[in-house]
Coordinates of C-alpha atoms and ligand atoms in Angstrom, one line a residue:
M29 CA 46.6 -46.6 -111.3
N30 CA 47.8 -50.0 -112.7
E31 CA 50.1 -51.4 -110.0
L32 CA 52.8 -52.1 -112.5
T33 CA 52.9 -48.6 -114.0
F34 CA 55.3 -47.0 -111.6
P35 CA 57.7 -50.1 -111.3
I36 CA 58.0 -49.9 -115.1
L37 CA 58.4 -46.1 -115.1
R38 CA 61.2 -46.6 -112.5
L39 CA 63.0 -48.7 -115.1
L40 CA 62.6 -46.0 -117.7
T41 CA 63.9 -43.1 -115.6
D42 CA 67.3 -43.4 -117.2
G43 CA 65.8 -42.0 -120.4
K44 CA 67.0 -44.9 -122.5
F45 CA 65.1 -47.5 -124.6
H46 CA 64.0 -50.6 -122.8
S47 CA 62.4 -53.4 -124.9
G48 CA 59.0 -54.7 -123.9
E49 CA 60.6 -58.1 -123.6
T50 CA 63.3 -57.0 -121.1
I51 CA 60.8 -55.1 -119.0
A52 CA 58.5 -58.1 -119.0
Q53 CA 61.3 -60.4 -117.9
Q54 CA 62.5 -58.1 -115.2
L55 CA 59.0 -57.8 -113.7
K56 CA 58.0 -61.4 -114.4
V57 CA 54.9 -60.4 -116.4
S58 CA 53.8 -60.7 -120.0
R59 CA 54.6 -58.1 -122.7
A60 CA 50.9 -57.4 -123.0
T61 CA 50.8 -56.5 -119.3
V62 CA 53.7 -54.1 -119.8
W63 CA 51.9 -52.5 -122.7
N64 CA 48.7 -52.1 -120.7
A65 CA 50.6 -50.5 -117.7
L66 CA 52.2 -48.0 -120.1
Q67 CA 48.8 -47.2 -121.6
D68 CA 47.7 -46.3 -118.1
A69 CA 50.8 -44.0 -117.7
E70 CA 49.8 -42.2 -121.0
K71 CA 46.3 -41.7 -119.7
L72 CA 47.9 -39.9 -116.7
G73 CA 49.6 -37.5 -119.2
I74 CA 53.1 -39.2 -119.1
E75 CA 54.7 -39.0 -122.5
I76 CA 56.3 -42.3 -123.5
F77 CA 58.1 -43.0 -126.8
S78 CA 57.3 -46.4 -128.2
V79 CA 59.5 -47.5 -131.2
R80 CA 59.0 -50.8 -132.9
G81 CA 62.1 -53.0 -132.5
R82 CA 63.6 -50.7 -129.8
G83 CA 61.0 -50.6 -127.1
Y84 CA 59.9 -47.8 -124.7
K85 CA 61.6 -44.7 -123.4
L86 CA 60.8 -41.5 -121.5
P87 CA 61.6 -38.2 -123.4
Q88 CA 64.4 -37.6 -121.0
S89 CA 65.9 -39.1 -117.8
V90 CA 64.0 -38.4 -114.6
T91 CA 65.3 -38.1 -111.0
L92 CA 62.6 -39.5 -108.7
L93 CA 62.1 -38.4 -105.2
D94 CA 64.2 -40.2 -102.6
E95 CA 63.4 -39.9 -98.9
Q96 CA 66.9 -40.5 -97.6
A97 CA 68.4 -38.0 -100.1
I98 CA 65.9 -35.3 -99.1
L99 CA 66.5 -35.9 -95.4
S100 CA 70.2 -35.7 -95.7
A101 CA 70.0 -32.5 -97.8
M102 CA 68.0 -31.1 -94.9
G103 CA 70.7 -31.8 -92.3
P104 CA 69.9 -31.7 -88.6
Q105 CA 66.5 -30.0 -89.2
S106 CA 65.3 -33.3 -90.8
S107 CA 64.5 -34.4 -87.2
L108 CA 61.8 -31.7 -87.0
L109 CA 59.5 -33.2 -89.6
K110 CA 58.0 -36.4 -91.0
L111 CA 58.4 -37.0 -94.7
E112 CA 56.1 -39.1 -96.9
I113 CA 56.9 -39.7 -100.6
H114 CA 54.2 -41.0 -103.0
D115 CA 54.6 -42.0 -106.6
H116 CA 51.2 -40.6 -107.6
L117 CA 48.6 -38.4 -105.9
D118 CA 45.8 -36.2 -107.2
S119 CA 47.0 -33.3 -105.1
T120 CA 49.3 -33.2 -102.1
N121 CA 47.1 -30.5 -100.6
T122 CA 43.9 -32.5 -101.0
Y123 CA 45.7 -35.5 -99.5
L124 CA 46.8 -33.7 -96.4
M125 CA 43.5 -31.8 -96.0
K126 CA 41.6 -35.1 -96.0
K127 CA 44.0 -36.4 -93.3
L128 CA 43.4 -33.5 -91.0
S129 CA 40.3 -35.0 -89.5
T130 CA 42.4 -38.1 -88.5
G131 CA 44.7 -35.8 -86.4
Q132 CA 47.6 -35.8 -88.8
A133 CA 50.7 -34.8 -86.9
H134 CA 52.5 -31.4 -86.9
A135 CA 55.2 -30.9 -89.6
N136 CA 54.1 -33.6 -91.9
C137 CA 55.5 -33.2 -95.4
V138 CA 53.9 -35.1 -98.4
A139 CA 55.6 -35.0 -101.8
T140 CA 54.7 -36.8 -104.9
N141 CA 56.5 -37.8 -108.1
L142 CA 53.4 -37.3 -110.1
Q143 CA 50.5 -35.0 -109.3
T144 CA 47.5 -35.2 -111.6
N145 CA 44.9 -32.9 -110.2
G146 CA 46.9 -30.0 -108.7
R147 CA 45.0 -27.0 -107.4
G148 CA 45.8 -23.3 -107.5
R149 CA 44.0 -20.6 -105.6
R150 CA 40.3 -20.0 -106.1
G151 CA 39.6 -23.3 -107.9
R152 CA 42.3 -22.8 -110.5
T153 CA 44.4 -25.7 -111.8
W154 CA 48.2 -26.3 -111.2
Q155 CA 49.8 -28.2 -114.1
A156 CA 52.6 -30.7 -113.3
G157 CA 54.2 -33.7 -114.8
L158 CA 56.6 -36.6 -114.0
G159 CA 60.1 -35.1 -113.8
A160 CA 58.7 -31.8 -114.9
S161 CA 57.7 -30.4 -111.4
L162 CA 58.4 -30.6 -107.7
T163 CA 55.0 -30.8 -105.9
F164 CA 54.7 -31.1 -102.1
S165 CA 52.7 -29.9 -99.1
L166 CA 53.6 -29.3 -95.5
L167 CA 51.2 -29.5 -92.6
W168 CA 51.9 -27.0 -89.9
R169 CA 50.0 -26.5 -86.6
F170 CA 49.8 -23.0 -85.0
Q171 CA 48.7 -22.0 -81.5
C172 CA 47.2 -18.8 -82.8
G173 CA 43.9 -18.6 -84.7
A174 CA 43.5 -18.1 -88.5
A175 CA 43.3 -14.3 -87.9
G176 CA 47.0 -14.3 -86.8
L177 CA 48.1 -16.1 -90.0
S178 CA 47.4 -13.3 -92.5
G179 CA 51.1 -12.8 -93.5
L180 CA 51.8 -16.6 -93.6
S181 CA 51.6 -17.0 -97.4
L182 CA 54.1 -14.2 -97.9
A183 CA 56.5 -15.6 -95.3
V184 CA 56.4 -19.0 -97.2
G185 CA 57.5 -17.1 -100.3
I186 CA 60.6 -16.0 -98.5
A187 CA 61.6 -19.6 -97.8
L188 CA 61.3 -20.4 -101.5
I189 CA 63.5 -17.5 -102.6
R190 CA 66.1 -18.3 -100.0
A191 CA 66.3 -21.9 -101.3
L192 CA 66.4 -20.8 -104.9
H193 CA 69.2 -18.3 -104.1
H194 CA 71.2 -21.2 -102.5
F195 CA 71.2 -22.9 -106.0
G196 CA 72.3 -19.7 -107.7
V197 CA 68.8 -18.7 -109.0
T198 CA 69.3 -15.2 -107.8
Q199 CA 66.9 -13.7 -110.4
A200 CA 63.9 -15.3 -108.7
Q201 CA 61.5 -12.7 -107.3
L202 CA 58.1 -12.7 -105.6
K203 CA 54.8 -11.3 -106.9
W204 CA 52.4 -10.4 -104.1
P205 CA 51.1 -12.3 -102.4
N206 CA 53.2 -15.3 -103.1
D207 CA 54.0 -16.3 -106.7
V208 CA 57.6 -16.9 -107.6
L209 CA 58.6 -15.2 -110.9
I210 CA 61.6 -15.1 -113.1
G211 CA 61.3 -12.0 -115.3
H212 CA 57.5 -11.8 -115.6
E213 CA 57.1 -15.6 -115.9
K214 CA 55.8 -17.8 -113.2
L215 CA 58.2 -20.4 -111.8
A216 CA 56.4 -21.5 -108.7
G217 CA 53.1 -21.2 -106.8
I218 CA 52.0 -21.5 -103.2
L219 CA 48.5 -22.6 -102.0
I220 CA 47.8 -22.4 -98.3
E221 CA 44.6 -23.9 -96.9
L222 CA 43.6 -23.2 -93.3
Q223 CA 41.5 -25.0 -90.8
G224 CA 40.6 -23.8 -87.3
D225 CA 38.6 -21.0 -85.7
M226 CA 39.6 -17.4 -85.3
E227 CA 40.8 -17.8 -81.7
G228 CA 43.0 -20.9 -82.4
P229 CA 44.6 -23.3 -82.5
S230 CA 44.8 -23.6 -86.3
V231 CA 46.4 -25.7 -88.9
A232 CA 47.8 -24.8 -92.3
V233 CA 48.4 -27.1 -95.3
I234 CA 51.1 -25.3 -97.3
G235 CA 51.3 -26.5 -100.9
V236 CA 54.2 -25.6 -103.2
G237 CA 54.6 -26.4 -106.9
I238 CA 57.9 -25.5 -108.7
N239 CA 58.5 -26.0 -112.4
L240 CA 61.7 -28.1 -113.0
N241 CA 61.5 -28.8 -116.7
L242 CA 58.1 -28.3 -118.3
P243 CA 57.6 -30.0 -121.6
A244 CA 55.7 -28.1 -124.3
S245 CA 52.7 -30.3 -123.8
I246 CA 52.3 -29.0 -120.2
K247 CA 53.4 -25.4 -121.0
Q248 CA 50.6 -25.0 -123.6
Q249 CA 48.0 -25.8 -121.0
I250 CA 49.0 -22.8 -118.8
D251 CA 47.2 -19.6 -119.6
Q252 CA 49.8 -17.2 -118.3
P253 CA 53.6 -16.9 -119.0
A254 CA 55.4 -19.7 -117.2
T255 CA 59.0 -20.7 -116.9
D256 CA 61.1 -23.5 -115.3
L257 CA 64.4 -24.0 -113.6
A258 CA 65.9 -25.8 -116.6
S259 CA 65.5 -22.6 -118.6
V260 CA 67.7 -20.6 -116.1
T261 CA 70.3 -23.0 -114.8
Q262 CA 73.3 -24.5 -116.7
T263 CA 73.1 -27.9 -114.9
P264 CA 69.8 -29.4 -113.7
I265 CA 69.0 -29.0 -110.0
N266 CA 68.5 -32.3 -108.3
P267 CA 64.9 -32.3 -107.0
N268 CA 65.9 -34.1 -103.8
L269 CA 68.5 -31.5 -102.9
L270 CA 66.0 -28.8 -103.8
L271 CA 63.3 -30.2 -101.6
G272 CA 65.7 -30.7 -98.7
E273 CA 66.9 -27.1 -99.0
L274 CA 63.3 -25.8 -99.3
L275 CA 62.2 -27.7 -96.2
K276 CA 65.2 -26.4 -94.2
H277 CA 64.2 -22.8 -95.1
L278 CA 60.5 -23.5 -94.6
T279 CA 61.0 -24.8 -91.0
D280 CA 63.2 -21.8 -90.3
V281 CA 60.8 -19.2 -91.7
L282 CA 57.7 -20.9 -90.1
S283 CA 59.3 -20.8 -86.6
T284 CA 60.3 -17.2 -87.0
F285 CA 56.8 -16.4 -88.2
E286 CA 55.3 -18.2 -85.2
Q287 CA 57.5 -16.3 -82.7
R288 CA 57.7 -12.8 -84.2
G289 CA 55.1 -12.6 -87.0
F290 CA 55.4 -11.5 -90.6
A291 CA 56.6 -8.0 -89.4
S292 CA 60.0 -9.5 -88.6
V293 CA 60.6 -10.6 -92.2
R294 CA 58.7 -7.9 -94.0
D295 CA 61.8 -6.0 -95.2
E296 CA 63.3 -9.1 -96.6
W297 CA 60.0 -9.8 -98.4
T298 CA 60.0 -6.3 -99.8
S299 CA 63.5 -6.8 -101.1
Y300 CA 62.3 -9.8 -103.2
H301 CA 59.2 -8.1 -104.5
A302 CA 59.2 -7.8 -108.3
Y303 CA 56.7 -4.9 -108.2
H304 CA 58.0 -2.9 -105.2
Q305 CA 57.3 0.8 -106.0
Q306 CA 56.2 -0.2 -109.5
A307 CA 53.1 0.6 -111.5
V308 CA 50.6 -2.2 -111.4
R309 CA 47.2 -3.3 -112.5
M310 CA 44.9 -4.9 -109.9
L311 CA 42.3 -7.3 -111.3
H312 CA 39.2 -7.6 -109.2
P313 CA 37.1 -10.8 -109.3
D314 CA 34.2 -8.9 -110.9
G315 CA 36.4 -8.0 -113.9
R316 CA 37.1 -4.4 -112.8
E317 CA 40.7 -3.2 -113.0
T318 CA 42.4 -0.6 -110.8
T319 CA 45.8 0.9 -111.5
G320 CA 48.3 2.3 -109.0
I321 CA 51.9 2.2 -107.7
V322 CA 52.9 -0.4 -105.1
V323 CA 53.9 1.4 -101.9
N324 CA 54.8 -1.6 -99.7
V325 CA 53.3 -4.5 -97.9
A326 CA 51.8 -3.9 -94.5
E327 CA 52.8 -5.9 -91.3
D328 CA 49.8 -8.2 -91.8
G329 CA 50.8 -9.0 -95.4
N330 CA 48.2 -6.7 -97.1
L331 CA 49.3 -4.8 -100.2
L332 CA 49.5 -1.0 -99.9
V333 CA 48.9 0.7 -103.3
S334 CA 48.8 4.4 -104.1
T335 CA 45.9 4.9 -106.5
A336 CA 43.9 7.8 -107.9
A337 CA 41.6 7.4 -104.9
G338 CA 44.5 7.6 -102.4
E339 CA 46.4 4.9 -100.6
Q340 CA 44.5 1.6 -100.7
R341 CA 45.0 -1.6 -98.8
F342 CA 44.3 -5.0 -100.4
S343 CA 44.1 -8.5 -98.9
S344 CA 45.2 -11.5 -100.9
G345 CA 41.7 -12.8 -101.6
E346 CA 40.6 -9.5 -103.2
I347 CA 42.8 -8.9 -106.2
S348 CA 45.3 -10.4 -108.7
L349 CA 48.3 -8.3 -109.4
R350 CA 49.7 -7.8 -112.9
A351 CA 52.4 -5.6 -114.4
S352 CA 51.0 -2.3 -115.7
Ligands
LIG30 P1 47.1 -14.3 -108.6 O1 45.6 -14.3 -108.4 O2 47.8 -14.1 -107.3 O3 47.7 -13.4 -109.7 P2 47.5 -16.5 -110.4 O4 46.6 -15.8 -111.4 O5 48.9 -16.8 -110.7 O6 47.5 -15.7 -109.0 P3 46.9 -18.8 -108.9 O7 45.7 -19.4 -108.4 O8 47.9 -18.3 -107.9 O9 46.6 -17.7 -110.0 O10 47.7 -20.0 -109.8 C1 47.0 -20.8 -110.7 C2 47.3 -20.3 -112.0 O11 48.7 -20.5 -112.3 C3 46.6 -21.0 -113.1 O12 45.4 -20.4 -113.4 C4 47.6 -20.8 -114.3 O13 47.4 -19.6 -114.9 C5 48.9 -20.8 -113.6 N1 49.6 -22.1 -113.7 C6 49.1 -23.4 -113.6 N2 50.0 -24.3 -113.6 C7 51.2 -23.6 -113.7 C8 52.6 -24.0 -113.7 N3 52.9 -25.3 -113.7 N4 53.5 -23.0 -113.8 C9 53.1 -21.7 -113.9 N5 51.9 -21.3 -113.8 C10 50.9 -22.2 -113.7
LIG31 C1 49.0 -21.0 -107.2 O1 49.9 -20.4 -107.7 O2 47.8 -20.8 -107.3 C2 49.3 -22.1 -106.2 C3 49.7 -23.4 -106.9 C4 50.1 -24.4 -105.8 C5 50.4 -25.7 -106.4 C6 50.9 -26.7 -105.4 S1 51.5 -28.2 -106.1 C7 51.5 -28.9 -104.5 C8 50.2 -28.5 -103.8 N1 49.1 -29.4 -104.2 C9 48.2 -28.7 -104.9 O3 47.2 -29.3 -105.4 N2 48.5 -27.5 -105.0 C10 49.8 -27.2 -104.4

């Protein structure tokens, strides 16, 4: 990215018009340089209004991530992790996965203001935009092997729900294994990537994307119903406070999970499940569909469903759950 793009975007975060001349003076560059840097921003999908005689503006004001604000929102638990804030990354998960080989420390959190190549599960894409989304990943090392981590992605969902409830978003629910929904629309997603052998130790990169305020241009690129926090709260939630609260609950849930496993939080998980004891369709990767009624989740995080063929057990890689 052009090295001036983010310094200019910082000036525009107030959502007001700034003339090319003022920006050029503030950054001690030419107006053509400003124009070039903003062309680069547009190539990254950032919408910028440009009006002759008035200058440039973002569609609305944007609160950028601020390390100190996040750490103070976390309170004393902030001493448990190391936080890294970036202006722009392709993907916070990809960034941390690449760092694994260099022995990246336990409890590293990487967040970015703009993620341009976000990943979902099984090669799918996660759409995000500047000021539109909160995107971050947390690296967590476990003594146990990958086999002991089967309920981890569900446990992480609990931390998201607890944090959302703190901000009054009490209607947020989970969809097995770990999507966060409001109504039947997706608000947030979790991508967990593991490294290590079956016996351990192992390391997880836990990626979270939450929609703050999706513009129509992003929403139309998403091929399933999606929602954002701006649609359900009266006043915008500050992303720094949200990330601090999320990290607080994540460190809590992860240490409970390490000590006592998913079984110890299973009932809480079930209480958040949008499809608990509901009729559902299960989409198999080969296009087949099975219908049934959700019975519960097992202590290892597998989904238990009552089907025409009796009670069946599904692991998260096997099916995608949909309302019946
Ligand atoms: P599952 O297989 O558990 O049902 P899923 O179909 O939601 O999950 P995931 O891999 O978990 O798929 O998530 C990626 C999908 O999420 C994308 O294919 C797209 O449909 C959707 N998506 C992408 N970006 C966003 C976003 N910002 N908000 C909501 N949904 C999104
Ligand atoms: C899903 O629902 O499939 C999971 C989406 C996970 C998106 C987050 S955004 C931060 C982190 N970096 C990524 O590339 N993906 C995750």
